[in-house]
CSV table of C-alpha atoms in Angstrom, one decimal:
chain,number,residue,atom,x,y,z
A,1,UNK,CA,-1.6,157.5,-18.1
A,2,UNK,CA,-3.1,155.8,-15.7
A,3,UNK,CA,-1.8,153.3,-12.8
A,4,UNK,CA,-2.6,149.8,-13.5
A,5,UNK,CA,-4.6,148.1,-10.8
A,6,UNK,CA,-2.8,145.7,-8.2
A,7,UNK,CA,-3.3,142.2,-9.2
A,8,UNK,CA,-5.4,139.9,-7.1
A,9,UNK,CA,-3.8,137.8,-4.7
A,10,UNK,CA,-3.7,134.1,-5.8
A,11,UNK,CA,-2.3,130.9,-4.9
A,12,UNK,CA,1.4,130.8,-4.5
A,13,UNK,CA,1.7,134.6,-5.1
A,14,UNK,CA,2.4,137.6,-2.8
A,15,UNK,CA,3.0,141.1,-3.2
A,16,UNK,CA,5.5,142.5,-3.1
A,17,UNK,CA,7.6,139.4,-3.8
A,18,UNK,CA,9.5,137.9,-0.7
A,19,UNK,CA,13.1,138.6,-0.3
A,20,UNK,CA,15.6,136.0,-1.7
A,21,UNK,CA,16.3,133.2,0.9
A,22,UNK,CA,19.8,133.4,2.5
A,23,UNK,CA,21.9,130.4,1.9
A,24,UNK,CA,23.6,128.4,4.8
A,25,UNK,CA,26.6,130.1,6.5
A,26,UNK,CA,30.1,128.6,6.4
A,27,UNK,CA,30.4,126.2,9.5
A,28,UNK,CA,33.3,127.3,12.2
A,29,UNK,CA,36.3,125.6,11.2
A,30,UNK,CA,35.2,125.0,7.5
A,31,UNK,CA,38.3,124.7,5.5
A,32,UNK,CA,41.0,124.2,8.4
A,33,UNK,CA,42.9,120.8,8.8
A,34,UNK,CA,42.7,118.9,12.1
A,35,UNK,CA,45.7,119.0,14.4
A,36,UNK,CA,48.2,116.4,13.4
A,37,UNK,CA,48.8,113.3,15.5
A,38,UNK,CA,52.3,113.6,17.4
A,39,UNK,CA,54.8,111.2,16.1
A,40,UNK,CA,56.5,110.7,19.4
A,41,UNK,CA,53.4,109.6,21.0
A,42,UNK,CA,52.9,106.7,18.6
A,43,UNK,CA,56.8,105.9,18.7
A,44,UNK,CA,56.5,105.8,22.6
A,45,UNK,CA,53.7,103.3,22.5
A,46,UNK,CA,55.5,101.0,19.8
A,47,UNK,CA,58.8,101.3,21.6
A,48,UNK,CA,57.2,100.4,25.0
A,49,UNK,CA,55.4,97.4,23.4
A,50,UNK,CA,57.6,96.0,20.6
A,51,UNK,CA,61.1,97.6,20.8
A,52,UNK,CA,63.3,99.1,23.5
A,53,UNK,CA,61.2,100.2,26.6
A,54,UNK,CA,63.8,103.0,27.9
A,55,UNK,CA,63.7,104.8,24.4
A,56,UNK,CA,59.8,104.7,24.7
A,57,UNK,CA,60.1,106.6,28.0
A,58,UNK,CA,62.0,109.3,26.3
A,59,UNK,CA,59.7,109.4,23.3
A,60,UNK,CA,56.6,109.7,25.8
A,61,UNK,CA,58.1,112.7,27.6
A,62,UNK,CA,59.1,114.4,24.3
A,63,UNK,CA,55.4,113.9,22.9
A,64,UNK,CA,53.8,115.5,26.1
A,65,UNK,CA,56.0,118.4,25.8
A,66,UNK,CA,55.3,118.8,22.0
A,67,UNK,CA,51.5,118.5,22.5
A,68,UNK,CA,51.5,121.0,25.2
A,69,UNK,CA,53.4,123.5,22.9
A,70,UNK,CA,51.7,122.7,19.6
A,71,UNK,CA,48.4,121.3,20.3
A,72,UNK,CA,49.0,118.1,18.6
A,73,UNK,CA,46.8,115.1,19.0
A,74,UNK,CA,47.6,112.0,20.9
A,75,UNK,CA,48.0,113.1,24.6
A,76,UNK,CA,46.2,109.7,25.6
A,77,UNK,CA,48.5,107.7,23.4
A,78,UNK,CA,51.6,109.5,24.7
A,79,UNK,CA,50.6,108.9,28.4
A,80,UNK,CA,49.7,105.3,27.5
A,81,UNK,CA,53.2,104.7,25.7
A,82,UNK,CA,54.9,106.2,28.7
A,83,UNK,CA,53.3,104.0,31.3
A,84,UNK,CA,53.8,101.0,29.1
A,85,UNK,CA,57.3,101.9,28.5
A,86,UNK,CA,58.2,102.4,32.3
A,87,UNK,CA,56.4,99.0,33.2
A,88,UNK,CA,58.4,97.0,30.4
A,89,UNK,CA,61.5,98.8,31.4
A,90,UNK,CA,61.1,97.4,35.0
A,91,UNK,CA,60.3,93.9,33.5
A,92,UNK,CA,63.3,94.2,31.4
A,93,UNK,CA,65.7,95.2,34.2
A,94,UNK,CA,64.3,92.2,36.4
A,95,UNK,CA,64.8,89.7,33.6
A,96,UNK,CA,68.2,90.8,32.9
A,97,UNK,CA,69.3,90.7,36.6
A,98,UNK,CA,68.0,87.1,36.8
A,99,UNK,CA,69.8,86.1,33.4
A,100,UNK,CA,72.9,87.6,34.7
A,101,UNK,CA,72.9,85.9,38.0
A,102,UNK,CA,72.3,82.6,36.1
A,103,UNK,CA,75.1,83.1,34.0
A,104,UNK,CA,77.3,84.0,36.8
A,105,UNK,CA,76.3,80.8,38.6
A,106,UNK,CA,77.1,78.8,35.5
A,107,UNK,CA,80.3,80.8,34.7
A,108,UNK,CA,81.9,80.4,38.2
A,109,UNK,CA,81.8,76.7,38.3
A,110,UNK,CA,83.1,76.5,34.7
A,111,UNK,CA,86.0,78.5,35.8
A,112,UNK,CA,86.6,76.2,38.6
A,113,UNK,CA,86.7,73.1,36.3
A,114,UNK,CA,89.9,74.4,34.6
A,115,UNK,CA,91.8,74.2,38.0
A,116,UNK,CA,90.8,70.8,39.2
A,117,UNK,CA,93.6,68.2,39.0
A,118,UNK,CA,92.7,64.7,37.9
A,119,UNK,CA,91.1,62.8,35.2
A,120,UNK,CA,87.3,63.6,34.7
A,121,UNK,CA,85.6,60.5,35.9
A,122,UNK,CA,81.9,60.0,36.3
A,123,UNK,CA,80.7,59.4,39.9
A,124,UNK,CA,79.3,56.0,39.1
A,125,UNK,CA,82.7,54.7,37.9
A,126,UNK,CA,84.5,55.5,41.1
A,127,UNK,CA,85.7,52.4,43.0
A,128,UNK,CA,86.7,51.5,46.5
A,129,UNK,CA,90.0,53.0,47.3
A,130,UNK,CA,89.9,55.7,44.5
A,131,UNK,CA,90.8,59.3,45.3
A,132,UNK,CA,89.3,62.3,43.6
A,133,UNK,CA,88.8,65.9,43.4
A,134,UNK,CA,85.8,68.2,42.8
A,135,UNK,CA,85.5,71.8,41.6
A,136,UNK,CA,86.0,74.2,44.5
A,137,UNK,CA,86.4,71.2,47.0
A,138,UNK,CA,82.4,71.2,47.2
A,139,UNK,CA,81.6,67.7,48.4
A,140,UNK,CA,78.1,68.7,49.5
A,141,UNK,CA,76.7,68.7,46.0
A,142,UNK,CA,74.2,65.9,45.5
A,143,UNK,CA,76.1,64.6,42.4
A,144,UNK,CA,79.6,66.4,42.0
A,145,UNK,CA,81.7,66.5,39.0
A,146,UNK,CA,84.6,64.2,40.1
A,147,UNK,CA,88.2,63.9,38.8
A,148,UNK,CA,90.1,60.7,39.8
A,149,UNK,CA,93.7,61.2,40.9
A,150,UNK,CA,96.5,59.3,42.5
A,151,UNK,CA,95.9,59.3,46.3
A,152,UNK,CA,99.5,60.3,46.7
A,153,UNK,CA,98.6,63.8,45.3
A,154,UNK,CA,96.3,66.2,47.1
A,155,UNK,CA,92.6,65.3,46.8
A,156,UNK,CA,89.2,66.0,48.3
A,157,UNK,CA,87.9,62.6,48.9
A,158,UNK,CA,88.5,58.9,49.1
A,159,UNK,CA,85.9,56.2,48.2
A,160,UNK,CA,85.3,53.8,51.1
A,161,UNK,CA,82.4,51.8,49.7
A,162,UNK,CA,80.3,51.4,46.4
A,163,UNK,CA,77.3,49.2,47.1
A,164,UNK,CA,73.8,48.8,46.6
A,165,UNK,CA,71.5,50.9,48.8
A,166,UNK,CA,69.1,48.8,50.9
A,167,UNK,CA,66.2,50.7,52.2
A,168,UNK,CA,62.5,50.0,52.8
A,169,UNK,CA,61.5,53.8,52.1
A,170,UNK,CA,62.0,55.5,48.8
A,171,UNK,CA,64.8,57.8,48.0
A,172,UNK,CA,65.3,61.2,49.3
A,173,UNK,CA,63.4,60.2,52.4
A,174,UNK,CA,64.1,60.4,56.3
A,175,UNK,CA,64.4,56.4,56.5
A,176,UNK,CA,66.5,56.4,53.3
A,177,UNK,CA,68.9,59.1,54.6
A,178,UNK,CA,69.4,57.1,58.0
A,179,UNK,CA,69.8,53.8,56.2
A,180,UNK,CA,72.6,55.6,53.7
A,181,UNK,CA,74.3,57.0,56.7
A,182,UNK,CA,74.4,53.8,58.7
A,183,UNK,CA,75.8,51.8,55.6
A,184,UNK,CA,78.5,54.5,55.1
A,185,UNK,CA,79.5,54.8,58.6
A,186,UNK,CA,79.8,51.0,59.0
A,187,UNK,CA,81.8,50.9,55.6
A,188,UNK,CA,84.1,53.6,56.8
A,189,UNK,CA,84.8,51.7,60.0
A,190,UNK,CA,85.8,48.8,57.9
A,191,UNK,CA,88.0,50.9,55.6
A,192,UNK,CA,89.7,53.0,58.1
A,193,UNK,CA,89.3,50.8,61.1
A,194,UNK,CA,91.6,52.9,63.5
A,195,UNK,CA,89.1,55.8,63.8
A,196,UNK,CA,91.3,57.6,66.2
A,197,UNK,CA,94.0,57.6,63.4
A,198,UNK,CA,91.7,59.7,60.9
A,199,UNK,CA,92.7,63.4,60.7
A,200,UNK,CA,90.2,65.8,62.9
A,201,UNK,CA,89.0,67.4,59.5
A,202,UNK,CA,87.9,64.1,57.8
A,203,UNK,CA,84.3,63.8,57.3
A,204,UNK,CA,81.9,61.2,56.0
A,205,UNK,CA,79.9,61.8,52.8
A,206,UNK,CA,77.4,59.7,50.7
A,207,UNK,CA,75.8,60.0,47.3
A,208,UNK,CA,72.5,58.1,47.1
A,209,UNK,CA,70.0,57.9,44.0
A,210,UNK,CA,67.8,60.8,43.4
A,211,UNK,CA,63.9,60.1,43.1
A,212,UNK,CA,64.4,60.5,39.2
A,213,UNK,CA,67.4,58.0,39.0
A,214,UNK,CA,65.7,55.7,41.5
A,215,UNK,CA,62.7,55.4,39.0
A,216,UNK,CA,65.3,54.3,36.4
A,217,UNK,CA,66.7,51.5,38.4
A,218,UNK,CA,69.5,53.1,40.1
A,219,UNK,CA,70.4,51.6,43.5
A,220,UNK,CA,74.1,52.7,43.8
A,221,UNK,CA,75.3,54.2,47.0
A,222,UNK,CA,78.8,55.8,47.2
A,223,UNK,CA,80.5,56.3,50.5
A,224,UNK,CA,83.3,58.7,51.0
A,225,UNK,CA,85.9,60.2,53.4
A,226,UNK,CA,86.2,63.8,52.6
A,227,UNK,CA,89.4,65.8,53.4
A,228,UNK,CA,88.4,68.8,51.4
A,229,UNK,CA,89.2,71.4,54.3
A,230,UNK,CA,93.0,70.7,54.2
A,231,UNK,CA,95.7,69.7,51.7
A,232,UNK,CA,95.6,65.9,52.4
A,233,UNK,CA,97.9,63.5,50.5
A,234,UNK,CA,98.0,59.7,50.9
A,235,UNK,CA,95.3,57.1,51.4
A,236,UNK,CA,93.4,56.7,54.7
A,237,UNK,CA,92.8,53.0,54.0
A,238,UNK,CA,93.7,50.8,57.1
A,239,UNK,CA,91.4,47.9,56.8
A,240,UNK,CA,91.8,44.3,58.3
A,241,UNK,CA,94.2,43.4,55.5
A,242,UNK,CA,96.6,45.9,56.7
A,243,UNK,CA,96.5,45.1,60.4
A,244,UNK,CA,97.2,42.4,62.8
A,245,UNK,CA,94.4,40.1,63.4
A,246,UNK,CA,94.2,41.1,67.2
A,247,UNK,CA,94.2,44.9,66.1
A,248,UNK,CA,91.4,44.3,63.4
A,249,UNK,CA,89.3,42.2,65.8
A,250,UNK,CA,89.5,44.7,68.7
A,251,UNK,CA,88.7,47.6,66.4
A,252,UNK,CA,85.8,45.9,64.8
A,253,UNK,CA,84.3,45.2,68.3
A,254,UNK,CA,85.2,48.8,69.5
A,255,UNK,CA,83.9,50.3,66.3
A,256,UNK,CA,80.5,48.5,66.8
A,257,UNK,CA,80.2,50.0,70.3
A,258,UNK,CA,80.8,53.4,69.0
A,259,UNK,CA,78.4,53.1,66.2
A,260,UNK,CA,75.5,51.7,68.3
A,261,UNK,CA,76.0,54.6,71.0
A,262,UNK,CA,76.2,57.1,68.3
A,263,UNK,CA,72.7,56.2,67.0
A,264,UNK,CA,70.1,56.7,69.7
A,265,UNK,CA,66.5,57.3,68.8
A,266,UNK,CA,65.8,60.7,67.2
A,267,UNK,CA,62.9,61.6,69.4
A,268,UNK,CA,63.1,62.8,73.1
A,269,UNK,CA,63.1,60.1,75.9
A,270,UNK,CA,59.8,61.3,77.1
A,271,UNK,CA,58.2,60.4,73.8
A,272,UNK,CA,60.0,57.2,72.9
A,273,UNK,CA,61.0,55.4,76.0
A,274,UNK,CA,60.4,51.9,74.5
A,275,UNK,CA,62.8,52.9,71.6
A,276,UNK,CA,65.3,54.2,74.1
A,277,UNK,CA,65.1,50.8,76.1
A,278,UNK,CA,65.8,48.7,72.9
A,279,UNK,CA,68.6,51.1,72.3
A,280,UNK,CA,70.0,50.5,75.7
A,281,UNK,CA,69.7,46.7,75.0
A,282,UNK,CA,71.8,47.1,71.8
A,283,UNK,CA,74.6,49.2,73.6
A,284,UNK,CA,74.6,46.5,76.2
A,285,UNK,CA,75.1,43.8,73.7
A,286,UNK,CA,77.8,45.6,71.8
A,287,UNK,CA,79.7,46.0,74.9
A,288,UNK,CA,79.4,42.3,75.7
A,289,UNK,CA,80.8,41.3,72.4
A,290,UNK,CA,83.9,43.7,73.1
A,291,UNK,CA,84.2,42.2,76.8
A,292,UNK,CA,84.3,38.7,75.3
A,293,UNK,CA,87.0,39.6,73.0
A,294,UNK,CA,88.9,41.3,75.8
A,295,UNK,CA,88.6,38.3,77.9
A,296,UNK,CA,90.5,36.3,75.3
A,297,UNK,CA,93.1,38.8,75.1
A,298,UNK,CA,93.7,39.6,78.7
A,299,UNK,CA,96.5,37.0,78.7
A,300,UNK,CA,98.2,38.3,75.6
A,301,UNK,CA,101.7,39.7,76.3
A,302,UNK,CA,101.4,43.5,76.7
A,303,UNK,CA,97.7,43.7,77.0
A,304,UNK,CA,97.2,42.2,80.6
A,305,UNK,CA,96.9,45.4,82.5
A,306,UNK,CA,95.1,47.6,79.9
A,307,UNK,CA,92.6,44.7,78.8
A,308,UNK,CA,91.8,44.0,82.4
A,309,UNK,CA,91.2,47.7,83.3
A,310,UNK,CA,88.8,48.0,80.3
A,311,UNK,CA,87.1,45.0,81.3
A,312,UNK,CA,86.3,46.4,84.6
A,313,UNK,CA,85.0,49.5,83.2
A,314,UNK,CA,82.8,47.6,80.6
A,315,UNK,CA,81.2,45.4,83.1
A,316,UNK,CA,80.3,48.5,85.2
A,317,UNK,CA,78.8,50.2,82.4
A,318,UNK,CA,76.8,47.2,81.3
A,319,UNK,CA,75.2,47.1,84.6
A,320,UNK,CA,73.9,50.6,84.1
A,321,UNK,CA,72.6,49.8,80.6
A,322,UNK,CA,70.8,47.1,81.7
A,323,UNK,CA,69.0,49.2,84.4
A,324,UNK,CA,68.3,51.8,81.7
A,325,UNK,CA,66.6,48.9,79.4
A,326,UNK,CA,64.3,48.4,82.4
A,327,UNK,CA,63.6,52.1,83.3
A,328,UNK,CA,60.0,53.0,84.1
A,329,UNK,CA,60.3,56.6,83.4
A,330,UNK,CA,62.3,59.0,81.1
A,331,UNK,CA,64.0,60.4,84.2
A,332,UNK,CA,65.0,57.1,85.5
A,333,UNK,CA,66.3,56.3,82.0
A,334,UNK,CA,68.5,59.6,81.8
A,335,UNK,CA,70.0,59.1,85.2
A,336,UNK,CA,71.1,55.3,84.2
A,337,UNK,CA,72.3,56.7,80.9
A,338,UNK,CA,74.5,59.4,82.5
A,339,UNK,CA,75.8,56.8,85.1
A,340,UNK,CA,76.6,54.4,82.1
A,341,UNK,CA,78.7,57.0,80.4
A,342,UNK,CA,80.5,58.0,83.5
A,343,UNK,CA,81.6,54.4,84.0
A,344,UNK,CA,84.0,54.4,81.2
A,345,UNK,CA,87.0,56.4,80.9
A,346,UNK,CA,88.5,57.7,77.7
A,347,UNK,CA,92.1,57.6,79.4
A,348,UNK,CA,91.5,53.7,79.8
A,349,UNK,CA,90.6,53.2,76.2
A,350,UNK,CA,93.6,55.3,75.1
A,351,UNK,CA,95.9,52.9,77.3
A,352,UNK,CA,94.1,49.9,75.7
A,353,UNK,CA,94.6,51.1,72.1
A,354,UNK,CA,98.3,52.0,72.9
A,355,UNK,CA,98.8,48.4,74.0
A,356,UNK,CA,97.4,47.1,70.6
A,357,UNK,CA,99.7,49.5,68.9
A,358,UNK,CA,97.2,51.8,67.5
A,359,UNK,CA,96.5,55.5,67.6
A,360,UNK,CA,96.4,57.1,71.0
A,361,UNK,CA,95.4,60.5,69.9
A,362,UNK,CA,92.0,61.1,71.3
A,363,UNK,CA,89.6,62.6,68.5
A,364,UNK,CA,88.0,65.8,69.3
A,365,UNK,CA,84.6,64.6,69.0
A,366,UNK,CA,85.3,62.4,71.7
A,367,UNK,CA,86.9,65.0,73.9
A,368,UNK,CA,83.9,67.2,73.4
A,369,UNK,CA,81.6,64.3,74.5
A,370,UNK,CA,83.5,63.8,77.6
A,371,UNK,CA,83.2,67.4,78.3
A,372,UNK,CA,79.5,67.5,77.9
A,373,UNK,CA,79.3,64.7,80.3
A,374,UNK,CA,81.3,66.6,82.8
A,375,UNK,CA,79.1,69.6,82.6
A,376,UNK,CA,75.9,67.6,83.0
A,377,UNK,CA,77.5,65.8,86.1
A,378,UNK,CA,76.1,67.9,89.0
A,379,UNK,CA,77.5,65.5,91.6
A,380,UNK,CA,74.6,63.3,91.8
A,381,UNK,CA,76.3,60.6,89.5
A,382,UNK,CA,78.2,57.8,91.2
A,383,UNK,CA,81.9,57.4,90.0
A,384,UNK,CA,82.9,54.6,87.7
A,385,UNK,CA,83.9,52.2,90.6
A,386,UNK,CA,80.3,52.5,92.0
A,387,UNK,CA,78.7,51.1,88.9
A,388,UNK,CA,79.8,47.4,89.5
A,389,UNK,CA,78.2,47.3,93.1
């Protein structure tokens, strides 16, 4: 038997036939599941954003520990959740602190209300002569809660005036404050005319309209003598209707002098000499009114000696005030000012008040002012008797 011949090559054929093509191999990881997303990582992020941030911190730490051990997915999410939870915990703590502080501020006054004696009365309903209490004795509040009470009981304040505020400036301004103070000092001097008889701790307070109430038409000014520093009983009222005519007349003149002398210009003499000159003229005029009254009383029984002594000192002081009103420099004004103050003695006024049947207890503020004057006196001032020369 013969071997068959080799077939000729032809298109698409080769000999021997090529080996069968190999198929694609299985890709790495084929058939395996990807790592699971760590549940604590997701819980940390959601807790930090939506629920309870401190819990999110715990979840975030747990997620990082598990991811490191098991190779779970979600490391970035866990870190993000942890950071967000820390930040939100800080915000939550700060907010809670402020809320608690606000609650304490409200709870403390509310607890004080239960201890206040008197009938709850709106500030605007208080009238002249009314006595009242406030929670905690805090009269500095812009508009305190007030409880009207009989003046025979312990109380914090007593109304000396309820009037319309007259001011060229708007409310809560420097000019308005000064106008309110002036009006209430004058009202107090008319309500409790014998200023030396007031207790040392008595203070003047006033309640004026706010900007908001002013826009609504509020013009009410309430003036008060405050006695919250001590347990005070009884009314401080001692007006003209409760005094002898000669007593009220003298006190009105003397109080006018005290008022004017207590209200010098606010700027330094160097910066406001013309205003100080005008003030000196006002003091001189007030002293002139007192002198005229004393000239009429100098012959009244029991007043002869004391009134004459006060008259002499007033005339000496007026000379210095007149010179101060004509001063060319601030230094000259200060010099005449000191001499005018030195020309009048507290002891002389004490004797005069006693002769009128008034209080002779020298107020502490007056003692302090006398002490300040003595400290300023370096020996260059003339004595009271030289002022008349």
